[in-house]
XYZ file of C-alpha atoms in Angstrom:
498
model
C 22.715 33.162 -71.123
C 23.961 29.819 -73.103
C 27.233 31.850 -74.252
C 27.858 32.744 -70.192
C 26.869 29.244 -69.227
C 29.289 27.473 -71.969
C 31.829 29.897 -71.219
C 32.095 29.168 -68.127
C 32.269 25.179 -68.292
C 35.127 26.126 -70.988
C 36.954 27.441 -68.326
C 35.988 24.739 -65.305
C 37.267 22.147 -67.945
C 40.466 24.598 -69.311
C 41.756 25.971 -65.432
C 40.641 22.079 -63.965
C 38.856 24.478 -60.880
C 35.761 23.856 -58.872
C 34.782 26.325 -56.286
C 32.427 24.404 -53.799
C 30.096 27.214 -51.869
C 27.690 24.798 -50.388
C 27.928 25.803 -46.248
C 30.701 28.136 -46.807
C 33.351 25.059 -47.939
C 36.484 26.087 -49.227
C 37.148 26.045 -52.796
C 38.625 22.530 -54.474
C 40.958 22.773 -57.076
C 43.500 20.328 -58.547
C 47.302 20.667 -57.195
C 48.659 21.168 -60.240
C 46.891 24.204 -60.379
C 48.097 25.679 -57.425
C 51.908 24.811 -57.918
C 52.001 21.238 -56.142
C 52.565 17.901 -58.056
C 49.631 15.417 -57.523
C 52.386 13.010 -57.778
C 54.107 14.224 -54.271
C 50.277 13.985 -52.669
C 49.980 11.047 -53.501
C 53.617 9.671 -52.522
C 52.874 11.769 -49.141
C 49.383 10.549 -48.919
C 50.292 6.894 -49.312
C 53.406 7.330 -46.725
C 51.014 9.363 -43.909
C 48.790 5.956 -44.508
C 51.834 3.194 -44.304
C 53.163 5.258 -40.725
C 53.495 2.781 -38.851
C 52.114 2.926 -35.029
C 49.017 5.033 -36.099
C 45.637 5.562 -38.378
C 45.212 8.093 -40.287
C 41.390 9.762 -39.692
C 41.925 12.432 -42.156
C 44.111 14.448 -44.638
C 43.653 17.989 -46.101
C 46.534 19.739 -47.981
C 45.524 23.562 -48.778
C 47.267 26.258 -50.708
C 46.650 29.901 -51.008
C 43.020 29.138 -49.364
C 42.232 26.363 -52.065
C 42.188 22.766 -50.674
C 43.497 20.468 -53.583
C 43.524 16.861 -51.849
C 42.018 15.500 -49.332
C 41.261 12.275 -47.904
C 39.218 10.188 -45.112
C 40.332 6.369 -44.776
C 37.129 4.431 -44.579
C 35.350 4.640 -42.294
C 36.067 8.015 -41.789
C 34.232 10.906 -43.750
C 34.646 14.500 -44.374
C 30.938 15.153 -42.962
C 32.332 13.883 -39.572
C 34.051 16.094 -36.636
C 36.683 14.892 -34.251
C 37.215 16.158 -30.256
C 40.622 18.153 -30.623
C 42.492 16.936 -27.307
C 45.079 19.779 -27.618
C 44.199 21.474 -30.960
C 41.991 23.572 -28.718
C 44.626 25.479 -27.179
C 45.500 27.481 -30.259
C 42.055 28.591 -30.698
C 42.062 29.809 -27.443
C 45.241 31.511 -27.471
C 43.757 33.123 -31.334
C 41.067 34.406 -28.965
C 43.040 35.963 -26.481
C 44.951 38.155 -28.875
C 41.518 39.460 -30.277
C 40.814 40.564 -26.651
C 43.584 41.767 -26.361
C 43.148 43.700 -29.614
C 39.929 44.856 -28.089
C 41.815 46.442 -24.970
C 39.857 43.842 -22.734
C 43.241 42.869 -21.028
C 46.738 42.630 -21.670
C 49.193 39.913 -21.701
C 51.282 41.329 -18.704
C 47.723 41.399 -16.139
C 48.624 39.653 -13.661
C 46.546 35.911 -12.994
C 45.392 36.448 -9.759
C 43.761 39.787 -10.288
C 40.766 37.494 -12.249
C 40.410 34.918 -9.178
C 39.979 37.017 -6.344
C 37.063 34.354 -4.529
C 39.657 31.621 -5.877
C 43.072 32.537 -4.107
C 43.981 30.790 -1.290
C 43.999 32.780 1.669
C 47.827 33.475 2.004
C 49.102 34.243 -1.623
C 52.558 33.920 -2.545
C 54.772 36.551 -4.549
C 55.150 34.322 -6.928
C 51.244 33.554 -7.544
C 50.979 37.304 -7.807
C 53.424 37.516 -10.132
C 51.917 35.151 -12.512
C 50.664 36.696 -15.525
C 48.657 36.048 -18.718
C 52.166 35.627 -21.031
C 52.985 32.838 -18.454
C 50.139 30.954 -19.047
C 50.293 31.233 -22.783
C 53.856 30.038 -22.932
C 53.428 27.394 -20.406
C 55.466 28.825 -17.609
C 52.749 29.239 -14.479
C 55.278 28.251 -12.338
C 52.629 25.097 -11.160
C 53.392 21.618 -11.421
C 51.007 20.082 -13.692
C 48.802 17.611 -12.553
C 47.113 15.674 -15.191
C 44.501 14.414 -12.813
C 43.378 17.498 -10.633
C 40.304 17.969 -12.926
C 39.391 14.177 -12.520
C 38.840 14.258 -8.385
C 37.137 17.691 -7.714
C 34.885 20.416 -9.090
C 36.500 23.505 -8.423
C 39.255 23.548 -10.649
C 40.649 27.362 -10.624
C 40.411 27.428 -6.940
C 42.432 23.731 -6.612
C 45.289 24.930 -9.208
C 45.876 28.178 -7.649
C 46.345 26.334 -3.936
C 49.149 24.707 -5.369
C 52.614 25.865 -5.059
C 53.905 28.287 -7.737
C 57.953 28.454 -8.602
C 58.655 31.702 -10.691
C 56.976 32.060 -13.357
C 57.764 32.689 -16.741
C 61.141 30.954 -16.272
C 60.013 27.535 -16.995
C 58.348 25.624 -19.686
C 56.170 23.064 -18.111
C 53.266 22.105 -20.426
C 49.985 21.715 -18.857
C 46.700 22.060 -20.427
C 45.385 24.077 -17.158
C 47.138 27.113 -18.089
C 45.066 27.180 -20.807
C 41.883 26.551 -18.581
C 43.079 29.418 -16.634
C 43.464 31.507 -20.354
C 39.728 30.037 -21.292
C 38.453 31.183 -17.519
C 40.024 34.791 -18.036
C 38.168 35.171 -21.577
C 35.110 34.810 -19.604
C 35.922 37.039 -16.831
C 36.779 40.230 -19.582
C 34.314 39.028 -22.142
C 31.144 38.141 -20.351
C 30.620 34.881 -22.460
C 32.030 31.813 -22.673
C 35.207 31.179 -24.414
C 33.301 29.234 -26.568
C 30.934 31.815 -27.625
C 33.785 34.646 -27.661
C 35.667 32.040 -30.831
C 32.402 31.421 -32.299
C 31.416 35.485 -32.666
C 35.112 36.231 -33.734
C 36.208 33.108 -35.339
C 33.663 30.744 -36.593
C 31.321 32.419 -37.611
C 33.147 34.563 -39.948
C 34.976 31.516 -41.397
C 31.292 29.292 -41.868
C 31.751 26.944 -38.910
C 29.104 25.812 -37.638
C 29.305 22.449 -36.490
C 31.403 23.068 -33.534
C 30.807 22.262 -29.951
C 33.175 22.157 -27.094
C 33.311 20.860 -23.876
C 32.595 23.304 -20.406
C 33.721 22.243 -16.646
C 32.018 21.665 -14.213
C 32.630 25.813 -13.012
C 31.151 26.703 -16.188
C 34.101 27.742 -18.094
C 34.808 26.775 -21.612
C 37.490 23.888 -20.827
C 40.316 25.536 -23.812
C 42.842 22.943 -23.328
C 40.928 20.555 -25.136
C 37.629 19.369 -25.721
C 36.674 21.494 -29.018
C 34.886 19.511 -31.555
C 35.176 20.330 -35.385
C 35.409 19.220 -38.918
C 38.710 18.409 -40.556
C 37.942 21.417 -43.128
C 37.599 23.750 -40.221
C 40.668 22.960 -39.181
C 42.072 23.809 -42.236
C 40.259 26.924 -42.619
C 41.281 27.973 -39.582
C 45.007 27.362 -40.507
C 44.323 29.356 -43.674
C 43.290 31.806 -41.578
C 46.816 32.184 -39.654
C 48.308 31.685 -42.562
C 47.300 34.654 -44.026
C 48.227 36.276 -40.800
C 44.141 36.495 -39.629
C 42.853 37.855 -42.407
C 40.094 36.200 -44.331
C 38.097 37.627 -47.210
C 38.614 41.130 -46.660
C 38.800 41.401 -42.980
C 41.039 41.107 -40.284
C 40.214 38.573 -37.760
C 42.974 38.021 -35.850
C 45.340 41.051 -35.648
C 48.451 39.845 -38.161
C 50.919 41.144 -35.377
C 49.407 38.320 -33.031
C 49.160 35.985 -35.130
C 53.328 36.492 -35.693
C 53.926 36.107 -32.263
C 51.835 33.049 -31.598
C 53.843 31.241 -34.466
C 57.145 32.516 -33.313
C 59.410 30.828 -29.934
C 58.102 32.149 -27.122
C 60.126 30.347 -24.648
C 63.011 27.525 -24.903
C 61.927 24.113 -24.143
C 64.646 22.220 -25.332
C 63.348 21.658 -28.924
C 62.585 24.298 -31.108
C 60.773 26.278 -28.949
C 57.417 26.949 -27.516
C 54.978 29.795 -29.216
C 51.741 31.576 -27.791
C 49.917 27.697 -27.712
C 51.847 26.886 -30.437
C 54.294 24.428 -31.385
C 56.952 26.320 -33.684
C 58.584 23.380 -36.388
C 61.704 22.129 -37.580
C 61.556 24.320 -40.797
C 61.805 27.653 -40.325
C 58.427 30.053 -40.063
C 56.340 27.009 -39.835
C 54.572 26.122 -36.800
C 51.338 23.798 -35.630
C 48.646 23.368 -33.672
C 49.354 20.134 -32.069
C 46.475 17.539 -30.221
C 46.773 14.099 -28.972
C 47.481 11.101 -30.830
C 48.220 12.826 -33.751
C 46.394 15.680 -34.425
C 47.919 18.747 -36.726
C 47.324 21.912 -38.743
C 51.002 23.014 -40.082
C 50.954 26.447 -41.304
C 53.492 26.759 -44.065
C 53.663 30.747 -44.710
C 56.387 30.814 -47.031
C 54.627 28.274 -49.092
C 50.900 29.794 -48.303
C 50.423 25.561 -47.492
C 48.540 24.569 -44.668
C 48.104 20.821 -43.915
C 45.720 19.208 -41.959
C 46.123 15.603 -40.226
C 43.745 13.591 -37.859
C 44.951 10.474 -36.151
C 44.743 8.221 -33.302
C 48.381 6.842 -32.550
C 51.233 6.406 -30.363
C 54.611 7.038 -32.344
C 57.261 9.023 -33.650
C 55.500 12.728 -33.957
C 58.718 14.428 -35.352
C 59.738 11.009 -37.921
C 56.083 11.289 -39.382
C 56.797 15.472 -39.482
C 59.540 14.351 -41.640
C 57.232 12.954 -44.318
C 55.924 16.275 -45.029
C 59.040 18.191 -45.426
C 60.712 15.242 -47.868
C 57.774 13.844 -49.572
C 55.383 16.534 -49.925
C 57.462 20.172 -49.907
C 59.513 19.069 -52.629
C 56.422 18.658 -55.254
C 55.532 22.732 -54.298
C 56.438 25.428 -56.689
C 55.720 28.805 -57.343
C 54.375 28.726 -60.779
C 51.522 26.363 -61.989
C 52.176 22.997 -63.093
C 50.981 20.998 -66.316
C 48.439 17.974 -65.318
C 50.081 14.488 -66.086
C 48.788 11.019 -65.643
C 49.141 11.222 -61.621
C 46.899 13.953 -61.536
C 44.257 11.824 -62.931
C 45.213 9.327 -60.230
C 44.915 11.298 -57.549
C 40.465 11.104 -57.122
C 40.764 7.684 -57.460
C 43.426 7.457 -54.806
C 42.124 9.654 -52.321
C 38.961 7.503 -52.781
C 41.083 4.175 -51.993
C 42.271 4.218 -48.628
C 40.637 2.172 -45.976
C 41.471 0.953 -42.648
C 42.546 -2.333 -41.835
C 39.939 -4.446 -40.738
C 39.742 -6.752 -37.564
C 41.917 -9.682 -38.455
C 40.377 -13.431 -39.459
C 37.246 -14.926 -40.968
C 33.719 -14.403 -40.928
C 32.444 -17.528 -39.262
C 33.455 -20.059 -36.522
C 32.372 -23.100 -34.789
C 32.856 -20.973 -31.841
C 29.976 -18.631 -32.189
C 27.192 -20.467 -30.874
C 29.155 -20.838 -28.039
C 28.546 -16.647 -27.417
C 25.279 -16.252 -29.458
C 22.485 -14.597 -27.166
C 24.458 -15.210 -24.190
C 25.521 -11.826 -21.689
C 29.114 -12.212 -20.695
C 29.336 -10.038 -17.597
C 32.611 -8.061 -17.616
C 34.993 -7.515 -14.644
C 36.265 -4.001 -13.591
C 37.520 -1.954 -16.094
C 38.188 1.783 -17.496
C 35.804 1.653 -20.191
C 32.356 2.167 -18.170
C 31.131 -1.162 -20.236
C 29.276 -3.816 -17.477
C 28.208 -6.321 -20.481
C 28.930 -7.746 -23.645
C 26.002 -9.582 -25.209
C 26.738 -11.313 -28.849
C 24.367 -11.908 -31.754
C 24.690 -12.360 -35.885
C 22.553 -10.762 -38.095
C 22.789 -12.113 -41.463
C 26.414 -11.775 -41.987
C 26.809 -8.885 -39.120
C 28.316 -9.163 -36.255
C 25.963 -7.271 -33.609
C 27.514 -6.268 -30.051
C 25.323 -4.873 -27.536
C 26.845 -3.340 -25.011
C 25.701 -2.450 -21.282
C 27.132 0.140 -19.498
C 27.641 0.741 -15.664
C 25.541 3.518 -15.977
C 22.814 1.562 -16.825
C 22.579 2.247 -20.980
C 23.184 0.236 -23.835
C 24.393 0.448 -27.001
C 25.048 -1.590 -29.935
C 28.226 -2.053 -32.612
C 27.303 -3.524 -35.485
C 30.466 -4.818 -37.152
C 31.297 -6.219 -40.656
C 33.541 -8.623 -41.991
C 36.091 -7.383 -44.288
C 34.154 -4.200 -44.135
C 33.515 -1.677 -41.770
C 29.627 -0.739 -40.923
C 28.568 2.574 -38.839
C 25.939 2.897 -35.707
C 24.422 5.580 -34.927
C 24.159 5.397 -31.149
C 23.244 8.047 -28.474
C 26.041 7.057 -25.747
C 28.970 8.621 -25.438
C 31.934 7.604 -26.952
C 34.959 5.765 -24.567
C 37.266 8.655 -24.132
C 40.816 8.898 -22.660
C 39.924 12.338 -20.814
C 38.513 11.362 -17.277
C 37.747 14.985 -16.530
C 34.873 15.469 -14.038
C 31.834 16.315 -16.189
C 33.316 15.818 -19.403
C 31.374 15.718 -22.077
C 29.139 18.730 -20.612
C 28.170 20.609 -23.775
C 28.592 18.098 -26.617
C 25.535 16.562 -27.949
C 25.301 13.395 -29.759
C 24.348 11.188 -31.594
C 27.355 9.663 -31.975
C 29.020 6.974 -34.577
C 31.249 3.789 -34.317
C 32.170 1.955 -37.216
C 33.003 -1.642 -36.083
C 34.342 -4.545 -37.978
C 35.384 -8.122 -37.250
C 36.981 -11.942 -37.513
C 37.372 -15.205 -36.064
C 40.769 -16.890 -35.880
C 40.700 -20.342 -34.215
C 38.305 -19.601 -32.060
C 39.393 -16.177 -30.969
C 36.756 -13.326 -32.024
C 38.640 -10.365 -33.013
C 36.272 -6.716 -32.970
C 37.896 -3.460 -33.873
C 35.897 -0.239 -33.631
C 36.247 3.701 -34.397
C 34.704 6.135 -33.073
C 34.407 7.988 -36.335
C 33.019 11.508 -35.050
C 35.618 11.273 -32.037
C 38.733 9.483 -32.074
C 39.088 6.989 -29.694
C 40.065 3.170 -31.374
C 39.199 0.228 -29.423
C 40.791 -3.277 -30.759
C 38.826 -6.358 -28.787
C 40.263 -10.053 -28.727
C 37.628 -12.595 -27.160
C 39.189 -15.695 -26.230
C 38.893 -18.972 -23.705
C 41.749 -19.933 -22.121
C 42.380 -22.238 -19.146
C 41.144 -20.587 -16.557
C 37.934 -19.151 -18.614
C 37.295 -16.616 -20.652
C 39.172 -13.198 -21.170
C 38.766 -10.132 -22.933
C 41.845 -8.246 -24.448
C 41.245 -4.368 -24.959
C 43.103 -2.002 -26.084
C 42.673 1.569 -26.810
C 43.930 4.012 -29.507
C 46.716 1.660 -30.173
C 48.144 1.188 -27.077
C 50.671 -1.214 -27.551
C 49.527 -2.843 -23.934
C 45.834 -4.873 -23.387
C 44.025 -4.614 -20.436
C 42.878 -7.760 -19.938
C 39.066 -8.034 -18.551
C 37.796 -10.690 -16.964
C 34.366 -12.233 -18.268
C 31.740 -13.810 -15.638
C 29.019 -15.965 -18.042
C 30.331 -18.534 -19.563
């Protein structure tokens, strides 16, 4: 038993690998042993982090199933999941070609045939045309409307009343075509999308944090609204890249998997896939959410690389850091360790977000402390701000117009986490969002005084959203400056109070 035992650290401390098994986690190992120069991570790690226009949440670069860097800017953490926005759709679309595998539909049934107490009462040849392909490439032949789920409940019944140009001809993306795709999955399956992924999908692969959101018809929303870990993210890209196969057995049939990578349909880039986003380089492609959220598959390399974000900027100039920073630093055979490989823990380890701007005290505060400033409308559901210190903590309680509160507790040069059982501000306005995800959830919040302005940034650490507060009197009384997940425009809010 000693022999097996010390032969086996020999070889943890000859090969530099550590498999992780804990909750089904995917294996760690260092770059170098998988081909990839822990200096290029790092380089491409510190460049993803000086991007300007965004904040990184997370990064997780994977080869050949192995994750060998990864990193969560304080005060994110790997234990924490993220809402997807537009991630979601690939998932879905994964789960269509499994039913499809299954013979419980095919991708040239037509749309309607699924909706019959939906259709409006005269329907058009081009409605009844429509068919599943022309959903997944973003072609319905409807004009999206980014608000129809925000003013009604019956959202299949609304988007099929709409006029319909020929489909298929089209690309118009709209993330109701892949409601419709999530609806469908229902109809065939007899569960929820939701459960349908989590039998076929996450299950298999050791998820089991995820939740995602449902309508207000009871359909799995599939657009967005899926809720994971950054490491199932990049398991699930593993799984594509090895063409939806994962220890032994076939997920996702390979052929699918092909075709949802591939261009689809022109858009006037590089193409649109089945719900995904094909890249620059060929054979690559991505899932692809809001404010900067990615899994690149990277076949030809077996790389898949995982980003979380909250930003508004330059998706395809930041695309550019992986192909010239990070690609460059893969090879085919294994590397020798050099000094930046020992660097590489200690700078994954480093990053941190900045922190509200200015000091930690001001002549100012007793101005606000224990008094409840009284907010003016505003699209943040918030109806009060009341201020109080705590030691050196900054502690903001904040009512809601749905009668709740909540508090931030924020830090000074340091960023401190509150568990809280609201919900998060989101940018979604869906009717009944929210419906099945379950909280608690987190903010991290820090802050500083400069002059007499009181500066409070907070993250939403297991969601997304950023909000960056400025308090400050002016002439005509107080205001409060908001913005949210980096908007380069404030709202401004006016305070009653004070």
């Amino acid at each position: 038993m000693k022999i097996k035992l010390l032969t086996s650290l020999f070889l943890l401390v000859l090969y530099g690998h550590i498999c992780i098994n804990a909750d089904d986690a995917m294996p760690r190992t260092k770059p170098e042993n998988e081909g990839i120069s822990s200096a290029s991570v790092i380089a491409f790690l510190d460049s993803m982090n000086a991007f300007p226009g965004t904040e990184i949440h997370s990064v997780i670069v994977a080869r050949r199933g192995n994750i060998v860097a990864e990193m969560w800017p304080k005060p994110f953490a790997a234990e924490y999941p993220q809402t997807l926005y537009s991630c979601s759709k690939t998932f879905i679309s994964a789960a269509v070609g499994i039913a499809v595998e299954e013979n419980r539909l095919r991708i040239k049934d037509r749309v309607a045939t699924f909706f019959h107490e939906d259709l409006p009462d005269t329907i058009s040849a081009n409605l009844a045309a429509m068919t599943v392909r022309d959903l997944l490439v973003m072609a319905s032949g409807i004009e999206p409307d980014w608000s129809l789920r925000d003013h009604n409940d019956k959202w299949v019944k609304e988007l099929l009343s709409r006029p319909v140009a020929e489909p298929g001809k089209r690309f118009k993306y709209d993330s109701m075509c892949t409601y419709l795709l999530s609806a469908i999955l229902q109809k065939v399956t007899g569960m929820t999308a939701f459960d349908y992924v989590n039998d076929c999908i996450f299950k298999p692969l050791g998820i089991t944090e995820a939740q995602w959101e449902q309508s207000p018809e009871g359909y799995t929303t599939g657009g967005w609204g899926l809720r994971l870990k950054s490491e199932s993210l990049a398991k699930f890209g593993t799984l594509l890249m090895q063409k939806g196969r994962w220890n032994g057995r076939q997920l996702i049939p390979a052929a699918w998997v092909g075709e949802m990578m591939k261009m689809q349909i022109d858009n006037g880039g590089f193409g649109y896939g089945y719900q995904m986003w094909p890249c620059e380089q060929p054979g690559t492609a991505r899932a692809d959410g809001a404010f900067g959220q990615y899994i690149y598959v990277i076949p030809d390399r077996e790389l898949v690389v995982v980003v979380t974000q909250c930003g508004n900027f330059d998706s395809a100039r930041q695309r550019g850091l992986l192909w010239r920073v990070l690609l460059p630093g893969v090879r085919d055979r294994r590397l020798r360790p050099d000094a930046s490989s020992h660097r590489l823990a200690r700078k994954e380890a480093s990053y941190v977000l900045p922190f509200a701007k200015g000091r930690r005290s001001d002549k100012a505060m007793p101005e606000y402390e224990g008094k409840t400033l009284t907010l003016g409308k505003n699209n943040y559901g918030w109806k009060t701000l009341t201020l109080g210190m705590d030691g050196s903590e900054l502690v903001v309680t904040v009512g809601t117009t749905d009668g709740d509160k909540f508090i931030i507790r924020c830090g000074n040069r340091r960023w401190i986490t509150t568990e809280n059982d609201a919900t998060p501000v989101y940018s979604i306005t869906a009717r009944g969002r929210f419906k099945g995800v379950k909280g608690p959830f987190r903010v991290a919040g820090s802050y500083g005084w400069e002059r007499g302005k009181l500066n409070v940034s907070a993250r939403y650490v297991d969601w997304i959203t950023a909000l960056d507060m400025t308090l400050e009197r002016e002439a005509d009384g107080l205001r409060l400056n908001m913005k949210m997940n980096n908007s380069t425009k404030a709202d401004v809010i006016e305070i009653n109070g004070l």
